[in-house]
Tab-separated table of C-alpha atoms in Angstrom:
chain	number	residue	atom	x	y	z
A	109	MET	CA	24.186	-51.556	101.222
A	110	THR	CA	23.418	-50.815	97.591
A	111	ASP	CA	23.748	-47.089	98.297
A	112	LEU	CA	27.175	-47.688	99.846
A	113	VAL	CA	28.419	-49.624	96.805
A	114	THR	CA	26.955	-47.023	94.458
A	115	ASP	CA	28.591	-44.262	96.478
A	116	LEU	CA	31.985	-46.067	96.428
A	117	VAL	CA	31.778	-46.690	92.678
A	118	SER	CA	30.799	-43.055	92.121
A	119	GLN	CA	33.715	-41.792	94.246
A	120	PHE	CA	36.118	-44.185	92.474
A	121	ALA	CA	34.876	-43.052	89.055
A	122	GLY	CA	35.202	-39.403	90.100
A	123	GLY	CA	38.787	-40.018	91.342
A	124	VAL	CA	39.745	-41.810	88.129
A	125	ASN	CA	38.196	-38.976	86.112
A	126	LYS	CA	40.142	-36.327	88.092
A	127	ALA	CA	43.379	-38.301	87.755
A	128	THR	CA	42.847	-38.740	84.019
A	129	MET	CA	42.182	-35.019	83.599
A	130	LYS	CA	45.306	-34.188	85.631
A	131	ILE	CA	47.422	-36.500	83.468
A	132	TRP	CA	45.954	-34.979	80.311
A	133	GLU	CA	46.640	-31.422	81.535
A	134	SER	CA	50.237	-32.375	82.388
A	135	PHE	CA	50.628	-33.996	78.979
A	136	VAL	CA	49.291	-30.893	77.235
A	137	ASP	CA	51.712	-28.722	79.246
A	138	VAL	CA	54.753	-30.922	78.508
A	139	VAL	CA	54.267	-31.712	74.800
A	140	PRO	CA	54.868	-28.169	73.473
A	141	ALA	CA	58.019	-27.846	75.604
A	142	LEU	CA	59.178	-31.271	74.416
A	143	ILE	CA	58.589	-30.330	70.777
A	144	LEU	CA	60.450	-27.055	71.363
A	145	GLY	CA	63.343	-29.003	72.901
A	146	VAL	CA	63.559	-31.317	69.896
A	147	VAL	CA	63.475	-28.308	67.548
A	148	ILE	CA	66.248	-26.594	69.539
A	149	ILE	CA	68.423	-29.722	69.373
A	150	GLY	CA	67.759	-29.996	65.625
A	151	ILE	CA	68.720	-26.365	65.077
A	152	GLY	CA	71.827	-26.870	67.224
A	153	TRP	CA	72.780	-29.928	65.162
A	154	PHE	CA	72.316	-27.979	61.915
A	155	ILE	CA	74.278	-24.946	63.152
A	156	GLY	CA	76.997	-27.204	64.587
A	157	ASN	CA	77.490	-28.935	61.232
A	158	LEU	CA	77.499	-25.577	59.454
A	159	VAL	CA	80.069	-24.121	61.861
A	160	LYS	CA	82.225	-27.229	61.464
A	161	LYS	CA	82.290	-26.772	57.687
A	162	ILE	CA	83.126	-23.073	58.037
A	163	VAL	CA	85.896	-23.694	60.580
A	164	VAL	CA	87.393	-26.486	58.458
A	165	LYS	CA	87.353	-24.263	55.343
A	166	ILE	CA	88.978	-21.362	57.213
A	167	LEU	CA	91.683	-23.586	58.708
A	168	GLN	CA	92.309	-25.309	55.384
A	169	SER	CA	92.772	-21.905	53.760
A	170	THR	CA	95.605	-21.247	56.254
A	171	LYS	CA	97.252	-24.446	54.942
A	172	ILE	CA	97.851	-25.697	58.477
A	173	ASP	CA	97.133	-29.275	57.405
A	174	GLN	CA	99.720	-29.129	54.620
A	175	TRP	CA	102.320	-27.621	56.968
A	176	ILE	CA	101.718	-30.348	59.540
A	177	ASP	CA	101.987	-32.954	56.789
A	178	GLU	CA	105.168	-31.384	55.333
A	179	GLN	CA	106.789	-31.402	58.752
A	180	ASN	CA	105.855	-35.082	59.130
A	181	LEU	CA	103.777	-34.261	62.230
A	182	THR	CA	100.515	-35.954	61.253
A	183	ALA	CA	101.309	-39.043	63.331
A	184	ALA	CA	101.568	-36.850	66.451
A	185	ILE	CA	97.842	-36.077	66.252
A	186	GLY	CA	96.670	-39.563	65.385
A	187	GLY	CA	96.836	-39.207	61.616
A	188	LYS	CA	93.931	-36.743	61.625
A	189	GLU	CA	93.821	-33.350	59.989
A	190	MET	CA	94.077	-30.473	62.462
A	191	SER	CA	91.296	-28.568	60.681
A	192	ALA	CA	88.930	-31.543	60.995
A	193	LEU	CA	89.733	-31.960	64.707
A	194	ILE	CA	89.094	-28.307	65.527
A	195	GLY	CA	85.972	-28.284	63.337
A	196	SER	CA	84.583	-31.340	65.145
A	197	PHE	CA	85.226	-29.773	68.542
A	198	SER	CA	83.393	-26.630	67.418
A	199	LYS	CA	80.448	-28.669	66.149
A	200	TRP	CA	80.063	-30.677	69.337
A	201	TYR	CA	80.380	-27.636	71.556
A	202	ILE	CA	77.438	-26.022	69.756
A	203	ILE	CA	75.444	-29.246	70.048
A	204	TRP	CA	76.108	-29.370	73.817
A	205	VAL	CA	74.967	-25.750	74.147
A	206	SER	CA	71.756	-26.604	72.281
A	207	LEU	CA	71.216	-29.608	74.586
A	208	TRP	CA	71.585	-27.283	77.568
A	209	VAL	CA	69.027	-24.841	76.148
A	210	ALA	CA	66.654	-27.687	75.264
A	211	ALA	CA	66.895	-29.260	78.729
A	212	ASP	CA	66.272	-25.861	80.276
A	213	SER	CA	63.226	-25.245	78.052
A	214	ILE	CA	61.744	-28.625	78.994
A	215	LYS	CA	62.374	-27.743	82.658
A	216	LEU	CA	64.569	-30.764	83.317
A	217	GLN	CA	66.585	-29.025	86.028
A	218	GLY	CA	68.933	-31.919	86.846
A	219	LEU	CA	69.859	-32.535	83.223
A	220	SER	CA	70.067	-28.808	82.550
A	221	GLN	CA	72.516	-28.277	85.416
A	222	PHE	CA	74.626	-31.258	84.324
A	223	VAL	CA	74.843	-30.093	80.707
A	224	GLN	CA	75.501	-26.520	81.871
A	225	ALA	CA	78.459	-27.751	83.918
A	226	LEU	CA	79.760	-29.585	80.837
A	227	VAL	CA	79.283	-26.517	78.638
A	228	PHE	CA	81.340	-24.423	81.069
A	229	TYR	CA	83.946	-27.189	81.451
A	230	ILE	CA	84.448	-27.902	77.728
A	231	PRO	CA	86.410	-24.671	76.930
A	232	GLN	CA	88.857	-25.474	79.729
A	233	MET	CA	89.182	-29.020	78.448
A	234	LEU	CA	89.722	-27.753	74.894
A	235	ALA	CA	92.428	-25.361	76.075
A	236	ALA	CA	94.197	-28.245	77.825
A	237	LEU	CA	93.781	-30.391	74.733
A	238	LEU	CA	95.197	-27.632	72.552
A	239	VAL	CA	98.251	-27.354	74.819
A	240	MET	CA	98.666	-31.129	74.637
A	241	ILE	CA	98.373	-31.167	70.828
A	242	LEU	CA	100.856	-28.314	70.515
A	243	GLY	CA	103.210	-30.222	72.823
A	244	LEU	CA	102.859	-33.346	70.700
A	245	LEU	CA	103.500	-31.349	67.537
A	246	LEU	CA	106.538	-29.641	69.073
A	247	GLY	CA	107.884	-32.960	70.335
A	248	ARG	CA	107.461	-34.596	66.931
A	249	TYR	CA	109.027	-31.564	65.214
A	250	LEU	CA	112.073	-31.730	67.497
A	251	LYS	CA	112.330	-35.496	66.979
A	252	ASN	CA	112.297	-35.006	63.216
A	253	ALA	CA	114.910	-32.231	63.505
A	254	PHE	CA	117.199	-34.489	65.576
A	255	ASP	CA	116.661	-37.395	63.182
A	256	ALA	CA	117.563	-35.150	60.241
A	257	THR	CA	120.991	-34.412	61.767
A	258	GLN	CA	121.782	-38.155	61.746
A	259	HIS	CA	123.760	-37.631	64.933
A	260	ARG	CA	124.174	-40.657	67.174
A	261	PHE	CA	123.543	-40.090	70.834
A	262	LYS	CA	125.662	-42.174	73.220
């Protein structure tokens, strides 16, 4: 009976040892990929902020914000500056791309596929948003032009 208990304890200890080694090997395999993913997201965040600043500076040099303000169109886009809106969209697009690359490097297939779908969908969404903003600006411009005539509509 003692041999049976000793044998069971030995098998249990061997199983726990194998399981612990398997967990450790998995941990050692995952940690570098996880660190790489965090680094990729950090680089994406840095590049996104840099691109936002560049885009804002370029758009401000075109004086689009002043033109929108002179035409009294700022309310049509929520009181925000057009250069800041486009810069923010650029920043977040780059961050989403870095999240996609990071999820792919960590081998998180479900998350990677989801973020990839978003990355491919965002340009279409931005194009629709741009059309909407241009429509709002045109509508506000026409409203201001009609108001300037001081004509009463019956």
